[in-house]
Amino acid sequence: MAVKALLRALRIEYPRSHDVSDVLIDHGDALPENLRSEVEELARPVSQLASIRGPALVIRELKSVIDVEKFASIDYTNSFFYN
């Protein structure tokens, strides 16, 4: 959601879907200077988390259990947000 807020603040349209990583990469030159060199690294966890969030919402709507193992299988230690 933070990335969507950033795109919105820059007046960049993005699809109404969870994964906005492609839009972030495509408009990397519009980002603040200190983020431009990190755009690929910033987009990676956005895409990874979006792939989990969609199914998680569907599962929750069905009042089922979220697959915790799917969350655990992603290595976040090299992500932009971890450091």
CSV table of N, CA and C in Angstrom, one decimal:
chain,number,residue,atom,x,y,z
A,1,MET,N,0.8,-1.2,0.0
A,1,MET,CA,0.0,0.0,0.0
A,1,MET,C,0.9,1.3,0.0
A,2,ALA,N,2.0,1.2,0.6
A,2,ALA,CA,2.9,2.3,0.6
A,2,ALA,C,3.4,2.7,-0.8
A,3,VAL,N,3.6,1.6,-1.6
A,3,VAL,CA,4.0,1.9,-3.0
A,3,VAL,C,2.9,2.5,-3.8
A,4,LYS,N,1.7,2.1,-3.5
A,4,LYS,CA,0.5,2.7,-4.2
A,4,LYS,C,0.4,4.1,-3.8
A,5,ALA,N,0.6,4.4,-2.5
A,5,ALA,CA,0.5,5.8,-2.1
A,5,ALA,C,1.6,6.6,-2.7
A,6,LEU,N,2.8,6.1,-2.9
A,6,LEU,CA,3.9,6.8,-3.6
A,6,LEU,C,3.5,7.1,-5.0
A,7,LEU,N,3.0,6.1,-5.7
A,7,LEU,CA,2.6,6.3,-7.1
A,7,LEU,C,1.4,7.3,-7.2
A,8,ARG,N,0.5,7.3,-6.3
A,8,ARG,CA,-0.6,8.2,-6.2
A,8,ARG,C,0.0,9.6,-6.0
A,9,ALA,N,0.9,9.8,-5.1
A,9,ALA,CA,1.5,11.1,-4.8
A,9,ALA,C,2.2,11.7,-6.0
A,10,LEU,N,2.8,10.8,-6.9
A,10,LEU,CA,3.4,11.2,-8.1
A,10,LEU,C,2.5,11.3,-9.3
A,11,ARG,N,1.2,11.1,-9.0
A,11,ARG,CA,0.1,11.2,-10.0
A,11,ARG,C,0.3,10.2,-11.1
A,12,ILE,N,0.8,9.0,-10.8
A,12,ILE,CA,1.0,7.9,-11.7
A,12,ILE,C,-0.2,6.9,-11.6
A,13,GLU,N,-0.9,6.7,-12.7
A,13,GLU,CA,-2.0,5.8,-12.6
A,13,GLU,C,-1.4,4.3,-12.5
A,14,TYR,N,-2.1,3.5,-11.8
A,14,TYR,CA,-1.7,2.1,-11.7
A,14,TYR,C,-3.0,1.2,-11.7
A,15,PRO,N,-2.8,0.0,-12.1
A,15,PRO,CA,-4.0,-0.9,-12.2
A,15,PRO,C,-4.6,-1.2,-10.8
A,16,ARG,N,-5.8,-1.4,-10.8
A,16,ARG,CA,-6.5,-1.7,-9.5
A,16,ARG,C,-6.3,-3.2,-9.2
A,17,SER,N,-5.1,-3.5,-9.0
A,17,SER,CA,-4.7,-4.9,-8.6
A,17,SER,C,-3.7,-4.8,-7.5
A,18,HIS,N,-3.3,-5.9,-6.9
A,18,HIS,CA,-2.4,-5.9,-5.8
A,18,HIS,C,-1.0,-5.7,-6.3
A,19,ASP,N,-0.6,-6.2,-7.5
A,19,ASP,CA,0.8,-6.1,-8.0
A,19,ASP,C,1.0,-4.9,-8.8
A,20,VAL,N,1.6,-3.9,-8.3
A,20,VAL,CA,1.9,-2.6,-9.1
A,20,VAL,C,3.4,-2.5,-9.3
A,21,SER,N,4.1,-3.6,-9.2
A,21,SER,CA,5.6,-3.6,-9.4
A,21,SER,C,6.0,-3.2,-10.8
A,22,ASP,N,5.3,-3.6,-11.8
A,22,ASP,CA,5.6,-3.2,-13.2
A,22,ASP,C,5.5,-1.7,-13.4
A,23,VAL,N,4.4,-1.2,-12.8
A,23,VAL,CA,4.2,0.3,-13.0
A,23,VAL,C,5.3,1.0,-12.2
A,24,LEU,N,5.7,0.5,-11.1
A,24,LEU,CA,6.8,1.1,-10.3
A,24,LEU,C,8.1,1.1,-11.2
A,25,ILE,N,8.4,0.0,-11.8
A,25,ILE,CA,9.6,-0.1,-12.6
A,25,ILE,C,9.5,0.8,-13.8
A,26,ASP,N,8.4,0.8,-14.5
A,26,ASP,CA,8.2,1.6,-15.7
A,26,ASP,C,8.3,3.1,-15.4
A,27,HIS,N,8.0,3.5,-14.2
A,27,HIS,CA,8.0,5.0,-13.9
A,27,HIS,C,9.1,5.3,-12.9
A,28,GLY,N,10.1,4.4,-12.8
A,28,GLY,CA,11.2,4.6,-11.9
A,28,GLY,C,11.9,6.0,-12.0
A,29,ASP,N,11.9,6.5,-13.2
A,29,ASP,CA,12.6,7.8,-13.4
A,29,ASP,C,11.8,9.0,-12.7
A,30,ALA,N,10.5,8.7,-12.4
A,30,ALA,CA,9.7,9.8,-11.7
A,30,ALA,C,9.8,9.7,-10.2
A,31,LEU,N,10.5,8.7,-9.7
A,31,LEU,CA,10.7,8.5,-8.2
A,31,LEU,C,11.6,9.5,-7.7
A,32,PRO,N,11.6,9.8,-6.4
A,32,PRO,CA,12.6,10.7,-5.8
A,32,PRO,C,14.0,10.1,-6.1
A,33,GLU,N,14.9,11.0,-6.2
A,33,GLU,CA,16.3,10.6,-6.6
A,33,GLU,C,16.8,9.5,-5.7
A,34,ASN,N,16.6,9.5,-4.4
A,34,ASN,CA,17.2,8.5,-3.5
A,34,ASN,C,16.5,7.1,-3.7
A,35,LEU,N,15.4,7.0,-4.4
A,35,LEU,CA,14.8,5.7,-4.7
A,35,LEU,C,15.0,5.2,-6.1
A,36,ARG,N,15.5,6.0,-7.0
A,36,ARG,CA,15.6,5.6,-8.4
A,36,ARG,C,16.5,4.4,-8.5
A,37,SER,N,17.6,4.4,-7.8
A,37,SER,CA,18.6,3.3,-8.0
A,37,SER,C,18.1,2.0,-7.3
A,38,GLU,N,17.1,2.1,-6.5
A,38,GLU,CA,16.5,1.0,-5.7
A,38,GLU,C,15.2,0.5,-6.3
A,39,VAL,N,14.8,1.0,-7.4
A,39,VAL,CA,13.5,0.6,-7.9
A,39,VAL,C,13.3,-0.9,-8.2
A,40,GLU,N,14.3,-1.6,-8.7
A,40,GLU,CA,14.1,-3.0,-8.9
A,40,GLU,C,14.0,-3.7,-7.6
A,41,GLU,N,14.8,-3.4,-6.7
A,41,GLU,CA,14.8,-4.0,-5.3
A,41,GLU,C,13.5,-3.7,-4.6
A,42,LEU,N,13.0,-2.5,-4.8
A,42,LEU,CA,11.7,-2.1,-4.2
A,42,LEU,C,10.6,-2.8,-4.8
A,43,ALA,N,10.6,-3.1,-6.1
A,43,ALA,CA,9.5,-3.8,-6.8
A,43,ALA,C,9.4,-5.3,-6.5
A,44,ARG,N,10.6,-5.9,-6.2
A,44,ARG,CA,10.6,-7.3,-5.9
A,44,ARG,C,9.6,-7.8,-4.8
A,45,PRO,N,9.7,-7.2,-3.6
A,45,PRO,CA,8.8,-7.6,-2.5
A,45,PRO,C,7.3,-7.2,-2.8
A,46,VAL,N,7.1,-6.1,-3.6
A,46,VAL,CA,5.8,-5.8,-3.9
A,46,VAL,C,5.1,-6.9,-4.7
A,47,SER,N,5.9,-7.4,-5.7
A,47,SER,CA,5.4,-8.5,-6.5
A,47,SER,C,5.2,-9.8,-5.7
A,48,GLN,N,6.2,-10.1,-4.8
A,48,GLN,CA,6.1,-11.3,-4.0
A,48,GLN,C,4.9,-11.2,-3.1
A,49,LEU,N,4.7,-10.1,-2.4
A,49,LEU,CA,3.6,-10.0,-1.4
A,49,LEU,C,2.3,-10.0,-2.1
A,50,ALA,N,2.2,-9.4,-3.3
A,50,ALA,CA,0.9,-9.4,-4.1
A,50,ALA,C,0.5,-10.8,-4.5
A,51,SER,N,1.5,-11.7,-4.8
A,51,SER,CA,1.2,-13.0,-5.2
A,51,SER,C,0.6,-13.8,-4.0
A,52,ILE,N,0.9,-13.4,-2.8
A,52,ILE,CA,0.3,-14.0,-1.6
A,52,ILE,C,-1.0,-13.4,-1.2
A,53,ARG,N,-1.1,-12.1,-1.3
A,53,ARG,CA,-2.2,-11.4,-0.8
A,53,ARG,C,-3.5,-11.7,-1.6
A,54,GLY,N,-3.5,-11.9,-2.9
A,54,GLY,CA,-4.7,-12.2,-3.6
A,54,GLY,C,-5.3,-13.5,-3.2
A,55,PRO,N,-4.5,-14.6,-3.2
A,55,PRO,CA,-5.1,-15.9,-2.7
A,55,PRO,C,-5.5,-15.8,-1.2
A,56,ALA,N,-4.8,-15.0,-0.4
A,56,ALA,CA,-5.1,-14.9,1.0
A,56,ALA,C,-6.5,-14.3,1.2
A,57,LEU,N,-6.8,-13.3,0.4
A,57,LEU,CA,-8.1,-12.6,0.5
A,57,LEU,C,-9.2,-13.5,0.1
A,58,VAL,N,-9.0,-14.3,-1.0
A,58,VAL,CA,-10.0,-15.3,-1.4
A,58,VAL,C,-10.2,-16.3,-0.3
A,59,ILE,N,-9.2,-16.8,0.2
A,59,ILE,CA,-9.3,-17.8,1.3
A,59,ILE,C,-10.0,-17.3,2.5
A,60,ARG,N,-9.7,-16.0,2.9
A,60,ARG,CA,-10.4,-15.4,4.0
A,60,ARG,C,-11.9,-15.3,3.7
A,61,GLU,N,-12.2,-14.9,2.5
A,61,GLU,CA,-13.6,-14.7,2.1
A,61,GLU,C,-14.4,-16.0,2.2
A,62,LEU,N,-13.7,-17.1,2.0
A,62,LEU,CA,-14.3,-18.5,2.0
A,62,LEU,C,-14.2,-19.0,3.5
A,63,LYS,N,-13.7,-18.2,4.4
A,63,LYS,CA,-13.6,-18.5,5.8
A,63,LYS,C,-12.8,-19.8,6.0
A,64,SER,N,-11.7,-19.8,5.2
A,64,SER,CA,-10.8,-20.9,5.3
A,64,SER,C,-9.5,-20.4,6.0
A,65,VAL,N,-8.5,-21.3,6.1
A,65,VAL,CA,-7.2,-21.0,6.8
A,65,VAL,C,-6.2,-20.5,5.7
A,66,ILE,N,-5.5,-19.4,6.0
A,66,ILE,CA,-4.5,-18.9,5.2
A,66,ILE,C,-3.3,-19.8,5.2
A,67,ASP,N,-2.7,-20.1,4.0
A,67,ASP,CA,-1.6,-21.0,3.9
A,67,ASP,C,-0.3,-20.3,4.5
A,68,VAL,N,0.0,-20.6,5.7
A,68,VAL,CA,1.1,-19.9,6.4
A,68,VAL,C,2.4,-20.4,5.7
A,69,GLU,N,2.5,-21.6,5.2
A,69,GLU,CA,3.7,-22.1,4.6
A,69,GLU,C,4.1,-21.2,3.4
A,70,LYS,N,3.1,-20.7,2.7
A,70,LYS,CA,3.4,-19.8,1.5
A,70,LYS,C,4.1,-18.6,2.0
A,71,PHE,N,3.7,-18.0,3.1
A,71,PHE,CA,4.4,-16.8,3.6
A,71,PHE,C,5.8,-17.2,4.1
A,72,ALA,N,6.0,-18.3,4.7
A,72,ALA,CA,7.3,-18.7,5.2
A,72,ALA,C,8.3,-19.1,4.1
A,73,SER,N,7.8,-19.4,2.9
A,73,SER,CA,8.7,-19.8,1.8
A,73,SER,C,9.4,-18.7,1.1
A,74,ILE,N,9.0,-17.4,1.4
A,74,ILE,CA,9.7,-16.3,0.8
A,74,ILE,C,10.8,-15.8,1.7
A,75,ASP,N,12.0,-15.6,1.1
A,75,ASP,CA,13.1,-15.1,1.8
A,75,ASP,C,13.1,-13.5,1.7
A,76,TYR,N,12.8,-12.9,2.8
A,76,TYR,CA,12.7,-11.4,2.8
A,76,TYR,C,14.0,-10.8,3.3
A,77,THR,N,15.0,-11.5,3.6
A,77,THR,CA,16.2,-11.0,4.2
A,77,THR,C,17.0,-10.1,3.2
A,78,ASN,N,16.8,-10.3,1.9
A,78,ASN,CA,17.5,-9.5,0.9
A,78,ASN,C,16.6,-8.4,0.3
A,79,SER,N,15.4,-8.2,0.9
A,79,SER,CA,14.5,-7.2,0.4
A,79,SER,C,14.9,-5.8,0.8
A,80,PHE,N,14.3,-4.9,0.0
A,80,PHE,CA,14.6,-3.5,0.3
A,80,PHE,C,14.1,-3.1,1.7
A,81,PHE,N,13.0,-3.7,2.1
A,81,PHE,CA,12.4,-3.3,3.4
A,81,PHE,C,13.1,-3.9,4.6
A,82,TYR,N,13.8,-5.0,4.4
A,82,TYR,CA,14.5,-5.8,5.5
A,82,TYR,C,15.7,-5.0,6.0
A,83,ASN,N,16.5,-4.4,5.1
A,83,ASN,CA,17.7,-3.8,5.5
A,83,ASN,C,17.5,-2.5,6.2
